[in-house]
Coordinates of C-alpha atoms and ligand atoms in Angstrom, one line a residue:
X135 CA 0.0 0.0 0.0
X136 CA 1.1 3.6 -0.6
X137 CA 3.6 3.0 -3.4
X138 CA 2.4 6.2 -5.2
X139 CA 0.9 8.0 -2.2
X140 CA 0.3 11.6 -2.9
X141 CA 0.9 11.4 -6.6
X142 CA -1.8 12.5 -9.3
X143 CA -2.4 10.3 -12.4
X144 CA -4.3 10.5 -15.6
X145 CA -5.3 7.2 -17.1
X146 CA -6.7 7.3 -20.8
X147 CA -8.9 4.5 -21.7
X148 CA -9.3 3.9 -18.0
X149 CA -12.8 2.5 -18.2
X150 CA -12.1 -1.1 -19.2
X151 CA -9.5 -3.8 -19.3
X152 CA -5.8 -2.8 -18.7
X153 CA -6.8 0.9 -18.1
X154 CA -9.4 -0.1 -15.5
X155 CA -6.8 -2.2 -13.7
X156 CA -4.2 0.6 -14.0
X157 CA -6.7 3.1 -12.4
X158 CA -7.8 0.9 -9.6
X159 CA -4.0 -0.3 -8.8
X160 CA -2.7 3.3 -8.7
X161 CA -5.6 4.4 -6.6
X162 CA -5.3 1.5 -4.3
X163 CA -1.7 2.5 -3.9
X164 CA -2.5 6.0 -2.9
X165 CA -2.7 8.1 -6.1
X166 CA -5.6 10.3 -7.0
X167 CA -6.7 9.2 -10.4
X168 CA -8.4 11.1 -13.2
X169 CA -9.9 8.2 -15.3
X170 CA -10.8 9.3 -19.0
X171 CA -12.7 7.4 -21.6
X172 CA -15.4 7.6 -24.2
X173 CA -17.5 4.7 -22.3
X174 CA -19.0 6.8 -19.6
X175 CA -21.1 4.0 -18.0
X176 CA -17.9 1.9 -17.5
X177 CA -15.9 5.0 -16.5
X178 CA -18.4 5.9 -13.7
X179 CA -18.3 2.3 -12.6
X180 CA -14.5 2.3 -12.1
X181 CA -14.5 5.5 -10.0
X182 CA -17.5 4.2 -7.9
X183 CA -15.4 1.0 -7.2
X184 CA -12.4 3.2 -6.3
X185 CA -14.4 5.4 -3.9
X186 CA -15.9 2.3 -2.3
X187 CA -12.3 0.9 -1.7
X188 CA -11.4 4.2 0.0
X189 CA -9.5 5.7 -3.0
X190 CA -9.6 9.0 -4.7
X191 CA -10.7 9.2 -8.5
X192 CA -12.7 11.3 -10.8
X193 CA -14.3 10.3 -14.3
X194 CA -14.1 12.6 -17.3
X195 CA -15.5 11.9 -20.9
X196 CA -12.7 12.5 -23.4
X197 CA -11.9 11.1 -26.7
X198 CA -7.9 11.1 -26.8
X199 CA -8.1 12.3 -30.4
X200 CA -9.7 15.6 -29.4
X201 CA -6.8 18.0 -29.0
X202 CA -9.1 21.0 -28.2
X203 CA -10.3 19.2 -25.0
X204 CA -6.8 18.0 -23.8
X205 CA -5.9 21.3 -22.0
X206 CA -9.2 21.0 -20.0
X207 CA -8.3 17.3 -19.0
X208 CA -4.9 18.2 -17.6
X209 CA -6.5 21.4 -15.9
X210 CA -9.1 19.1 -14.3
X211 CA -6.4 16.9 -12.8
X212 CA -4.5 20.0 -11.4
X213 CA -7.7 21.8 -10.2
X214 CA -9.2 18.9 -8.6
X215 CA -6.1 17.1 -7.2
X216 CA -3.5 19.8 -7.1
X217 CA -0.8 18.6 -9.5
X218 CA 0.0 16.0 -12.2
X219 CA 2.7 13.3 -11.7
X220 CA 1.7 10.3 -13.8
X221 CA 0.1 9.9 -17.3
X222 CA -0.8 6.3 -18.4
X223 CA -1.5 6.8 -22.3
X224 CA -3.4 3.6 -22.6
X225 CA -6.6 4.2 -24.7
X226 CA -6.2 1.9 -28.0
X227 CA -8.2 -0.2 -30.4
X228 CA -7.3 -3.1 -32.6
X229 CA -8.4 -3.7 -36.2
X230 CA -7.0 -6.8 -38.0
X231 CA -6.9 -7.1 -41.9
X232 CA -4.3 -8.0 -44.5
X233 CA -2.5 -4.9 -45.5
X234 CA -3.3 -5.4 -49.1
X235 CA -7.1 -5.0 -48.4
X236 CA -7.2 -2.9 -45.4
X237 CA -9.3 0.1 -46.0
X238 CA -7.6 3.6 -45.5
X239 CA -10.5 4.4 -43.0
X240 CA -9.5 1.4 -40.8
X241 CA -5.8 2.4 -41.0
X242 CA -6.6 6.0 -40.2
X243 CA -8.8 5.2 -37.2
X244 CA -6.2 3.0 -35.6
X245 CA -3.4 5.6 -36.2
X246 CA -5.7 8.4 -34.8
X247 CA -6.5 6.5 -31.5
X248 CA -3.4 4.4 -30.8
X249 CA -0.7 7.0 -32.0
X250 CA -2.2 10.5 -32.5
X251 CA -3.9 10.0 -29.1
X252 CA -0.6 9.1 -27.3
X253 CA 1.1 12.0 -28.8
X254 CA -1.5 14.4 -27.6
X255 CA -1.5 12.8 -24.2
X256 CA 2.2 13.5 -24.0
X257 CA 2.1 17.0 -25.5
X258 CA -0.5 18.3 -23.1
X259 CA 0.7 16.6 -20.0
X260 CA 4.4 17.8 -20.3
X261 CA 3.9 21.3 -19.0
X262 CA 1.9 20.1 -15.9
X263 CA 4.4 17.4 -15.3
X264 CA 7.2 19.9 -15.3
X265 CA 5.3 22.2 -13.0
X266 CA 5.1 19.2 -10.6
X267 CA 9.0 18.9 -10.8
X268 CA 9.0 15.8 -13.0
X269 CA 7.0 12.6 -13.3
X270 CA 6.4 9.3 -15.1
X271 CA 4.7 8.9 -18.6
X272 CA 3.8 5.4 -19.5
X273 CA 2.7 4.4 -23.0
X274 CA 0.8 1.3 -23.8
X275 CA 2.4 -0.4 -26.5
X276 CA 2.2 -4.2 -27.2
X277 CA 4.4 -7.1 -28.1
X278 CA 3.1 -6.1 -31.7
X279 CA 5.3 -3.0 -31.4
X280 CA 8.4 -5.3 -31.0
X281 CA 7.8 -7.9 -33.8
X282 CA 5.6 -8.3 -36.8
X283 CA 2.6 -10.6 -37.2
X284 CA 0.3 -11.3 -40.1
X285 CA -2.9 -9.5 -40.2
X286 CA -1.7 -7.0 -37.6
X287 CA 0.5 -4.6 -39.9
X288 CA -1.6 -1.6 -39.2
X289 CA -1.8 -2.3 -35.5
X290 CA 1.9 -3.1 -35.3
X291 CA 2.7 0.2 -37.1
X292 CA 0.9 2.2 -34.3
X293 CA 2.5 0.2 -31.5
X294 CA 6.0 0.4 -33.0
X295 CA 5.4 4.1 -33.3
X296 CA 4.5 4.3 -29.6
X297 CA 7.8 2.4 -28.7
X298 CA 10.1 4.8 -30.3
X299 CA 7.9 7.8 -29.2
X300 CA 8.6 6.8 -25.6
X301 CA 12.4 6.8 -26.3
X302 CA 12.5 10.2 -27.9
X303 CA 10.3 11.8 -25.3
X304 CA 12.5 10.2 -22.6
X305 CA 15.5 11.8 -24.1
X306 CA 13.8 15.2 -24.6
X307 CA 12.5 15.5 -21.2
X308 CA 15.1 13.6 -19.0
X309 CA 16.4 17.0 -17.9
X310 CA 13.0 17.9 -16.6
X311 CA 12.8 14.9 -14.5
X312 CA 10.1 13.4 -16.7
X313 CA 10.6 9.7 -17.4
X314 CA 8.9 8.1 -20.3
X315 CA 8.8 4.2 -20.8
X316 CA 6.6 1.9 -23.0
X317 CA 4.8 -1.3 -21.8
X318 CA 4.5 -4.3 -24.1
X319 CA 1.6 -6.6 -23.1
X320 CA 1.3 -10.0 -24.7
X321 CA -2.2 -11.7 -24.9
X322 CA -4.2 -10.2 -22.1
X323 CA -7.9 -11.1 -21.4
X324 CA -9.7 -8.0 -21.8
X325 CA -12.8 -6.9 -23.8
X326 CA -10.7 -5.5 -26.6
X327 CA -10.6 -9.0 -28.3
X328 CA -14.4 -9.0 -28.6
X329 CA -14.3 -5.5 -30.2
X330 CA -12.1 -6.2 -33.1
X331 CA -14.2 -5.5 -35.9
X332 CA -15.2 -8.4 -38.2
X333 CA -16.8 -8.6 -41.5
X334 CA -16.2 -8.3 -45.1
X335 CA -14.9 -4.7 -45.2
X336 CA -11.2 -4.6 -46.0
X337 CA -11.2 -8.5 -45.7
X338 CA -11.3 -8.2 -42.0
X339 CA -11.5 -11.4 -39.9
X340 CA -14.8 -13.2 -40.0
X341 CA -14.8 -14.1 -36.1
X342 CA -13.4 -12.5 -33.1
X343 CA -10.4 -14.1 -31.5
X344 CA -10.6 -16.0 -28.2
X345 CA -7.6 -14.7 -26.1
X346 CA -7.6 -17.7 -23.9
X347 CA -7.6 -20.2 -26.8
X348 CA -4.9 -18.2 -28.5
X349 CA -2.8 -18.0 -25.4
X350 CA -3.0 -21.6 -24.7
X351 CA -1.3 -22.3 -27.9
X352 CA 1.5 -19.8 -28.0
X353 CA 2.3 -18.5 -24.4
X354 CA 5.2 -20.2 -22.7
X355 CA 3.8 -19.7 -19.3
X356 CA 0.6 -21.5 -20.7
X357 CA -2.0 -19.1 -19.7
X358 CA -3.5 -15.8 -20.9
X359 CA -2.3 -12.6 -19.1
X360 CA -4.8 -10.8 -16.8
X361 CA -5.1 -7.0 -16.8
X362 CA -3.6 -6.9 -13.3
X363 CA -0.4 -8.5 -14.6
X364 CA 0.0 -5.4 -16.8
X365 CA -1.1 -3.0 -14.1
X366 CA 1.6 -4.4 -11.8
X367 CA 4.3 -3.3 -14.3
X368 CA 2.7 0.1 -14.9
X369 CA 2.5 0.7 -11.1
X370 CA 6.3 -0.1 -10.9
X371 CA 7.1 2.5 -13.5
X372 CA 5.1 5.1 -11.7
X373 CA 6.8 4.5 -8.3
X374 CA 10.0 6.1 -7.1
X375 CA 11.6 2.6 -7.3
X376 CA 11.7 3.2 -11.1
X377 CA 13.4 6.6 -10.7
X378 CA 16.5 5.6 -12.8
X379 CA 14.5 4.0 -15.7
X380 CA 13.5 5.9 -18.8
X381 CA 13.2 5.3 -22.4
X382 CA 12.9 1.6 -21.8
X383 CA 10.5 -1.3 -22.7
X384 CA 8.8 -3.3 -20.1
X385 CA 7.6 -6.6 -21.8
X386 CA 4.9 -8.5 -20.0
X387 CA 4.0 -11.3 -22.2
X388 CA 4.3 -14.7 -20.4
X389 CA 7.5 -15.3 -22.3
X390 CA 6.1 -15.0 -25.8
X391 CA 9.0 -12.9 -27.1
X392 CA 11.7 -14.7 -25.1
X393 CA 12.6 -17.0 -28.0
X394 CA 12.8 -16.7 -31.8
X395 CA 9.6 -18.8 -32.3
X396 CA 6.7 -19.8 -30.1
X397 CA 7.7 -23.1 -28.3
X398 CA 6.0 -26.3 -29.4
X399 CA 3.1 -27.5 -27.4
X400 CA 4.0 -30.4 -25.3
X401 CA 0.6 -31.2 -23.8
Ligands
NAD568 P1 -10.3 -2.5 -23.8 O1 -11.0 -2.3 -25.0 O2 -10.7 -3.2 -22.6 O3 -9.9 -1.0 -23.1 C1 -9.5 0.1 -24.0 C2 -10.3 1.4 -23.4 O4 -10.0 2.4 -24.4 C3 -11.8 1.2 -23.6 O5 -12.3 1.6 -22.3 C4 -12.2 2.1 -24.7 O6 -13.6 2.7 -24.5 C5 -11.1 3.2 -24.6 N1 -11.0 4.0 -25.8 C6 -11.1 3.5 -27.1 N2 -11.0 4.4 -28.0 C7 -10.9 5.6 -27.3 C8 -10.7 7.0 -27.6 N3 -10.7 7.3 -28.8 N4 -10.5 7.8 -26.5 C9 -10.5 7.4 -25.3 N5 -10.7 6.3 -25.0 C10 -10.9 5.3 -26.0 O7 -8.8 -3.0 -24.2 P2 -7.4 -3.2 -23.5 O8 -7.0 -4.6 -23.8 O9 -7.5 -3.0 -22.0 O10 -6.4 -2.3 -24.2 C11 -5.7 -1.3 -23.6 C12 -4.4 -1.0 -24.3 O11 -3.6 -2.1 -24.2 C13 -4.7 -0.7 -25.8 O12 -3.7 0.4 -26.0 C14 -4.2 -2.0 -26.5 O13 -3.7 -1.9 -27.8 C15 -3.1 -2.4 -25.5 N6 -2.9 -3.9 -25.5 C16 -3.8 -4.8 -25.3 C17 -3.5 -6.1 -25.3 C18 -4.5 -7.3 -25.0 O14 -4.2 -8.5 -25.3 N7 -5.7 -6.9 -24.4 C19 -2.2 -6.7 -25.8 C20 -1.3 -5.6 -26.1 C21 -1.6 -4.2 -26.0

């Protein structure tokens, strides 16, 4: 308890899955959390649970693509909680299709949320983090940002972009005491898998993927990841224990990227 006591965090896409687990974990460890998302019902649920557990949080409707609204989001964190120390740029979507047939609209939607949204999160948070004397920015990438996968070219392009964005931001703002790292989850059981658009347009997949089934086949630790597994890593990057860590990649994938190829199933 208390690993981020007194700190103030913004978590984008904080209403569901990994963002929800990050919001609840940071709050449980003593941070005041501004949860932002476009799903208001889920977002309100997250802050209710945090309040019932004795934590401090507030929910704000915000689409990460909306640059005009970003200054208001940062101002809300500072006005309500007094400062800003932590930004978890987590909001993201996944659209799978072969690159040859992917529509430009699908490509652009993914870029806008997964990459433009992360850029805007950083750009608008930096002045407030500087005012607080430094802080921690955590960018949600993926193992798809470390290596390629068929059907994931557009998603990988966004997550690879996030990976290098973290490194450049880390170097630009190291002297301000602002750290920036990327987190690379493997296959995590969250609602995102059920939201992957299916259907004929752009030759998308015909059926959603079951993450537990997929993980059973390719994860060395033989289980799917849980959102809490990722929130634990995010928490670490936000604590003072990670004070000397910036521009780095934290991979949390049950060993998926440890070898060149997925290990053969033995049972
Ligand atoms: P999720 O769908 O459960 O949560 C994503 C949240 O982002 C949702 O609450 C959604 O409403 C919100 N969101 C979507 N578009 C938004 C927008 N324009 N503005 C603000 N909020 C928006 O998915 P998740 O699995 O928790 O994904 C969180 C992050 O983790 C994403 O960046 C995803 O790419 C990444 N990731 C997930 C996995 C996995 O296996 N689940 C693996 C690697 C990386």
